[in-house]
């Protein structure tokens, strides 16, 4: 099976081999940072899909945007018609999260909201999954996100305000066959969000977990297998973007997209035996 991107920071240009872009400029290279009156959102995975839709939704309300991904040309398309700043970065590189955070803070002086949407998938039996692909999924979907949050968080705490938005998945709540590592990474994000939320109580900084079902993005085709289930149906990326926007505006800790996905998650918790019976029967 193949490992591919999800409309995120890891999509190479169409028809081109993957390339590693230069790291963002670190703090101090071009003088002191600018400080903006408008609120600032840093969006990862902004090349397309959920990240691009989220960026456009925030732009509609006048936010200043910092957009990151590996493909500069796709980021520029997302930024078209807005005042967004494009910051190409490789979050899977050892220093990728640190350099991105430094560049973001240098550019605007602060980050009010971090939307961590970059991710990749892999589909197939776990016993057949190459070790290198296990590492790649965990590196981007989990490790890079945690390191980026760690780099951005101190400035939010110092400012006494901010919000971290983690794009999770229903796969992290219920587990999906042949997506074991992806499910594990998203489950870890869910646990991380809860633990971090408790740590940050009283600081003015919030944490939101967005639990998304299948979304109509290139993610499924690029992971090596198209989405072939009749249910649940895929939702447009704009639905997830709207949920992110509402969660930030209303200081919500957790949202499901679509909303009914809260039911299987709660059933798994309250009655695991019934949940597994239904899962085995209906998939």
Tab-separated table of C-alpha atoms in Angstrom:
chain	number	residue	atom	x	y	z
A	1	UNK	CA	0.000	0.000	0.000
A	2	UNK	CA	1.064	3.587	-0.376
A	3	UNK	CA	1.396	6.395	2.095
A	4	UNK	CA	0.212	9.730	0.831
A	5	UNK	CA	-0.868	13.172	1.938
A	6	UNK	CA	-4.239	14.478	2.981
A	7	UNK	CA	-4.419	17.864	1.354
A	8	UNK	CA	-2.026	19.014	4.039
A	9	UNK	CA	1.519	20.213	4.420
A	10	UNK	CA	2.787	17.084	2.742
A	11	UNK	CA	1.284	17.249	-0.728
A	12	UNK	CA	3.799	17.599	-3.561
A	13	UNK	CA	2.720	19.614	-6.603
A	14	UNK	CA	0.705	17.678	-9.143
A	15	UNK	CA	3.002	15.639	-11.382
A	16	UNK	CA	6.113	16.483	-9.405
A	17	UNK	CA	8.262	14.378	-7.113
A	18	UNK	CA	8.131	15.282	-3.420
A	19	UNK	CA	10.652	17.946	-2.528
A	20	UNK	CA	11.865	19.342	0.749
A	21	UNK	CA	11.385	23.101	0.962
A	22	UNK	CA	13.627	25.515	2.759
A	23	UNK	CA	12.803	26.071	6.394
A	24	UNK	CA	11.039	29.295	7.373
A	25	UNK	CA	13.256	32.204	8.363
A	26	UNK	CA	14.069	32.054	12.090
A	27	UNK	CA	13.453	34.896	14.519
A	28	UNK	CA	15.805	37.797	14.243
A	29	UNK	CA	16.923	37.308	10.645
A	30	UNK	CA	15.074	40.344	9.294
A	31	UNK	CA	14.785	42.610	12.319
A	32	UNK	CA	12.166	42.768	15.090
A	33	UNK	CA	8.725	41.172	14.615
A	34	UNK	CA	5.726	43.188	13.489
A	35	UNK	CA	2.764	43.406	15.865
A	36	UNK	CA	-0.702	43.486	14.394
A	37	UNK	CA	-3.955	44.825	15.757
A	38	UNK	CA	-5.906	42.025	14.077
A	39	UNK	CA	-6.063	38.574	15.640
A	40	UNK	CA	-3.661	36.021	14.167
A	41	UNK	CA	-4.329	32.390	13.230
A	42	UNK	CA	-1.600	29.928	12.245
A	43	UNK	CA	-3.096	27.126	10.127
A	44	UNK	CA	-1.144	23.988	9.261
A	45	UNK	CA	-2.138	21.772	6.369
A	46	UNK	CA	-3.399	24.883	4.558
A	47	UNK	CA	-2.487	23.672	1.073
A	48	UNK	CA	-6.003	22.310	0.513
A	49	UNK	CA	-8.843	20.449	2.196
A	50	UNK	CA	-9.770	21.281	5.784
A	51	UNK	CA	-6.817	23.609	6.293
A	52	UNK	CA	-7.581	25.698	3.222
A	53	UNK	CA	-11.291	25.888	4.049
A	54	UNK	CA	-10.496	26.914	7.620
A	55	UNK	CA	-8.141	29.637	6.423
A	56	UNK	CA	-10.813	31.064	4.129
A	57	UNK	CA	-13.383	31.034	6.922
A	58	UNK	CA	-11.129	32.994	9.258
A	59	UNK	CA	-10.211	35.397	6.451
A	60	UNK	CA	-13.908	36.186	5.985
A	61	UNK	CA	-13.926	37.659	9.484
A	62	UNK	CA	-10.798	39.741	8.983
A	63	UNK	CA	-8.233	37.623	10.789
A	64	UNK	CA	-4.590	37.806	9.803
A	65	UNK	CA	-3.522	34.369	8.599
A	66	UNK	CA	-0.246	32.485	8.610
A	67	UNK	CA	-0.554	29.509	6.264
A	68	UNK	CA	1.842	26.605	6.269
A	69	UNK	CA	2.358	23.509	4.159
A	70	UNK	CA	5.095	22.093	1.975
A	71	UNK	CA	3.751	23.322	-1.361
A	72	UNK	CA	4.203	27.079	-1.770
A	73	UNK	CA	2.076	27.255	-4.933
A	74	UNK	CA	-0.941	25.615	-3.296
A	75	UNK	CA	-0.540	27.809	-0.240
A	76	UNK	CA	-0.506	30.868	-2.467
A	77	UNK	CA	-3.774	29.728	-4.044
A	78	UNK	CA	-5.300	29.430	-0.581
A	79	UNK	CA	-3.977	32.878	0.309
A	80	UNK	CA	-5.233	34.486	-2.908
A	81	UNK	CA	-7.518	37.436	-2.218
A	82	UNK	CA	-6.506	37.673	1.442
A	83	UNK	CA	-3.667	39.268	3.390
A	84	UNK	CA	-2.398	35.856	4.484
A	85	UNK	CA	1.326	35.223	4.812
A	86	UNK	CA	2.608	31.969	3.338
A	87	UNK	CA	5.178	30.083	5.433
A	88	UNK	CA	6.202	26.873	3.630
A	89	UNK	CA	7.579	24.369	6.131
A	90	UNK	CA	8.327	20.679	6.576
A	91	UNK	CA	6.815	19.757	9.924
A	92	UNK	CA	8.241	16.237	9.716
A	93	UNK	CA	11.801	17.602	9.716
A	94	UNK	CA	13.497	17.469	13.141
A	95	UNK	CA	13.504	21.277	13.494
A	96	UNK	CA	10.384	21.885	11.404
A	97	UNK	CA	7.957	22.796	14.221
A	98	UNK	CA	10.495	24.999	16.002
A	99	UNK	CA	11.467	26.924	12.873
A	100	UNK	CA	7.830	27.387	11.864
A	101	UNK	CA	6.872	28.728	15.299
A	102	UNK	CA	9.823	31.108	15.278
A	103	UNK	CA	8.942	32.352	11.807
A	104	UNK	CA	5.281	32.817	12.737
A	105	UNK	CA	6.083	34.790	15.877
A	106	UNK	CA	8.658	36.838	13.999
A	107	UNK	CA	6.135	37.701	11.295
A	108	UNK	CA	3.250	38.863	13.486
A	109	UNK	CA	4.548	39.045	17.065
A	110	UNK	CA	1.926	36.619	18.321
A	111	UNK	CA	-0.331	33.672	17.466
A	112	UNK	CA	-3.835	33.877	18.913
A	113	UNK	CA	-5.093	30.598	17.453
A	114	UNK	CA	-3.201	27.560	16.215
A	115	UNK	CA	-5.218	25.241	13.965
A	116	UNK	CA	-3.228	22.006	13.667
A	117	UNK	CA	-4.670	20.318	10.597
A	118	UNK	CA	-1.686	18.743	8.823
A	119	UNK	CA	-1.895	14.979	8.522
A	120	UNK	CA	-1.353	11.891	6.391
A	121	UNK	CA	-2.969	8.470	6.211
A	122	UNK	CA	-2.129	4.880	5.364
A	123	UNK	CA	-4.589	2.076	4.697
A	124	UNK	CA	-4.053	-1.668	4.789
A	125	UNK	CA	-3.513	-4.524	7.281
A	126	UNK	CA	-1.274	-3.461	10.137
A	127	UNK	CA	0.812	-6.640	9.782
A	128	UNK	CA	1.730	-5.503	6.270
A	129	UNK	CA	2.477	-1.870	7.140
A	130	UNK	CA	6.139	-0.992	6.552
A	131	UNK	CA	7.991	0.249	9.619
A	132	UNK	CA	8.943	3.434	7.810
A	133	UNK	CA	5.273	4.237	7.195
A	134	UNK	CA	4.405	3.655	10.840
A	135	UNK	CA	7.029	6.215	11.732
A	136	UNK	CA	5.877	8.701	9.089
A	137	UNK	CA	2.225	8.650	10.180
A	138	UNK	CA	3.132	9.031	13.841
A	139	UNK	CA	5.712	11.718	13.081
A	140	UNK	CA	3.338	14.029	11.252
A	141	UNK	CA	-0.066	13.198	12.742
A	142	UNK	CA	1.136	13.169	16.349
A	143	UNK	CA	4.736	14.117	17.086
A	144	UNK	CA	4.960	17.201	14.864
A	145	UNK	CA	1.672	18.512	16.216
A	146	UNK	CA	2.790	18.131	19.823
A	147	UNK	CA	6.125	19.816	19.120
A	148	UNK	CA	4.443	22.724	17.327
A	149	UNK	CA	1.992	23.232	20.191
A	150	UNK	CA	4.931	23.157	22.599
A	151	UNK	CA	6.684	25.896	20.611
A	152	UNK	CA	3.664	28.203	20.294
A	153	UNK	CA	2.120	27.682	23.724
A	154	UNK	CA	4.497	29.766	25.897
A	155	UNK	CA	3.671	32.951	23.982
A	156	UNK	CA	-0.058	32.289	24.433
A	157	UNK	CA	0.371	31.704	28.155
A	158	UNK	CA	2.440	34.877	28.476
A	159	UNK	CA	-0.308	36.822	26.679
A	160	UNK	CA	-3.004	35.303	28.887
A	161	UNK	CA	-5.096	34.273	25.880
A	162	UNK	CA	-5.166	31.953	22.896
A	163	UNK	CA	-6.578	28.706	21.648
A	164	UNK	CA	-5.100	25.491	20.274
A	165	UNK	CA	-7.373	23.666	17.821
A	166	UNK	CA	-6.498	20.044	17.074
A	167	UNK	CA	-8.131	18.365	14.081
A	168	UNK	CA	-8.931	14.881	15.290
A	169	UNK	CA	-10.945	12.061	13.770
A	170	UNK	CA	-13.706	9.675	14.707
A	171	UNK	CA	-11.087	7.027	13.963
A	172	UNK	CA	-9.390	8.109	17.174
A	173	UNK	CA	-12.599	7.494	19.136
A	174	UNK	CA	-13.808	4.163	17.751
A	175	UNK	CA	-10.834	2.736	15.827
A	176	UNK	CA	-11.028	1.919	12.123
A	177	UNK	CA	-9.877	-1.422	10.656
A	178	UNK	CA	-6.873	-1.142	8.337
A	179	UNK	CA	-6.172	2.323	9.721
A	180	UNK	CA	-4.708	1.187	13.018
A	181	UNK	CA	-1.790	3.611	13.222
A	182	UNK	CA	-3.827	6.575	12.017
A	183	UNK	CA	-6.472	5.678	14.622
A	184	UNK	CA	-3.772	5.441	17.292
A	185	UNK	CA	-2.358	8.852	16.401
A	186	UNK	CA	-5.780	10.515	16.533
A	187	UNK	CA	-6.630	8.770	19.819
A	188	UNK	CA	-3.399	10.116	21.275
A	189	UNK	CA	-4.359	13.622	20.127
A	190	UNK	CA	-7.677	13.265	21.938
A	191	UNK	CA	-5.944	12.265	25.187
A	192	UNK	CA	-3.402	15.046	24.739
A	193	UNK	CA	-6.131	17.636	24.271
A	194	UNK	CA	-7.851	16.627	27.506
A	195	UNK	CA	-4.648	16.572	29.545
A	196	UNK	CA	-3.438	19.896	28.149
A	197	UNK	CA	-6.827	21.521	28.717
A	198	UNK	CA	-6.597	20.649	32.408
A	199	UNK	CA	-3.019	21.935	32.640
A	200	UNK	CA	-4.003	25.264	31.093
A	201	UNK	CA	-6.980	25.926	33.344
A	202	UNK	CA	-6.820	29.510	34.567
A	203	UNK	CA	-4.244	30.654	31.999
A	204	UNK	CA	-6.706	32.089	29.477
A	205	UNK	CA	-5.572	29.542	26.863
A	206	UNK	CA	-8.099	26.978	25.612
A	207	UNK	CA	-7.850	23.680	23.758
A	208	UNK	CA	-10.380	22.446	21.208
A	209	UNK	CA	-10.577	18.958	19.732
A	210	UNK	CA	-12.518	18.724	16.469
A	211	UNK	CA	-13.677	15.130	15.939
A	212	UNK	CA	-14.307	14.833	12.206
A	213	UNK	CA	-15.852	12.025	10.256
A	214	UNK	CA	-14.951	11.402	6.602
A	215	UNK	CA	-14.391	14.676	4.779
A	216	UNK	CA	-14.530	15.218	1.029
A	217	UNK	CA	-10.849	16.020	0.474
A	218	UNK	CA	-8.036	14.311	-1.464
A	219	UNK	CA	-7.009	12.512	1.748
A	220	UNK	CA	-8.563	9.150	0.884
A	221	UNK	CA	-7.338	8.924	-2.690
A	222	UNK	CA	-3.853	10.015	-1.691
A	223	UNK	CA	-3.515	7.534	1.154
A	224	UNK	CA	-3.726	4.711	-1.402
A	225	UNK	CA	-7.424	3.775	-1.309
A	226	UNK	CA	-10.524	5.889	-2.061
A	227	UNK	CA	-13.313	6.132	0.494
A	228	UNK	CA	-15.762	3.385	-0.469
A	229	UNK	CA	-18.247	3.328	2.419
A	230	UNK	CA	-21.850	4.305	1.847
A	231	UNK	CA	-22.142	5.484	5.465
A	232	UNK	CA	-21.180	7.768	7.030
A	233	UNK	CA	-21.186	10.048	4.038
A	234	UNK	CA	-18.355	12.471	3.463
A	235	UNK	CA	-18.985	16.080	4.442
A	236	UNK	CA	-17.548	19.134	2.661
A	237	UNK	CA	-14.385	20.597	4.214
A	238	UNK	CA	-16.326	23.823	4.735
A	239	UNK	CA	-18.425	22.044	7.370
A	240	UNK	CA	-15.311	21.305	9.408
A	241	UNK	CA	-14.039	24.845	8.859
A	242	UNK	CA	-17.331	26.208	10.146
A	243	UNK	CA	-17.094	23.996	13.223
A	244	UNK	CA	-13.563	25.234	13.889
A	245	UNK	CA	-14.714	28.840	13.572
A	246	UNK	CA	-17.689	28.310	15.889
A	247	UNK	CA	-15.529	26.509	18.448
A	248	UNK	CA	-13.023	29.374	18.549
A	249	UNK	CA	-15.750	32.010	18.702
A	250	UNK	CA	-17.656	30.168	21.458
A	251	UNK	CA	-14.639	28.766	23.384
A	252	UNK	CA	-15.835	25.186	22.898
A	253	UNK	CA	-13.667	22.304	24.088
A	254	UNK	CA	-14.867	19.585	21.708
A	255	UNK	CA	-17.031	19.409	18.610
A	256	UNK	CA	-18.121	16.579	16.310
A	257	UNK	CA	-18.559	16.949	12.548
A	258	UNK	CA	-21.228	15.919	11.755
A	259	UNK	CA	-22.784	16.281	15.186
A	260	UNK	CA	-24.345	12.809	15.335
A	261	UNK	CA	-20.871	11.225	15.573
A	262	UNK	CA	-21.036	11.882	19.292
A	263	UNK	CA	-23.410	8.892	19.522
A	264	UNK	CA	-21.007	6.064	18.549
A	265	UNK	CA	-18.317	7.632	20.709
A	266	UNK	CA	-20.614	7.673	23.746
A	267	UNK	CA	-21.938	4.183	23.017
A	268	UNK	CA	-18.393	2.810	22.937
A	269	UNK	CA	-17.798	4.331	26.376
A	270	UNK	CA	-21.106	3.367	27.981
A	271	UNK	CA	-21.613	-0.066	26.430
A	272	UNK	CA	-18.484	-1.452	24.759
A	273	UNK	CA	-20.052	-4.867	24.133
A	274	UNK	CA	-23.039	-3.413	22.265
A	275	UNK	CA	-20.752	-1.058	20.387
A	276	UNK	CA	-18.481	-3.874	19.186
A	277	UNK	CA	-21.479	-5.996	18.184
A	278	UNK	CA	-22.800	-3.171	16.007
A	279	UNK	CA	-19.331	-2.459	14.650
A	280	UNK	CA	-18.821	-6.100	13.649
A	281	UNK	CA	-22.222	-6.229	12.009
A	282	UNK	CA	-22.292	-2.944	10.152
A	283	UNK	CA	-18.607	-1.980	9.902
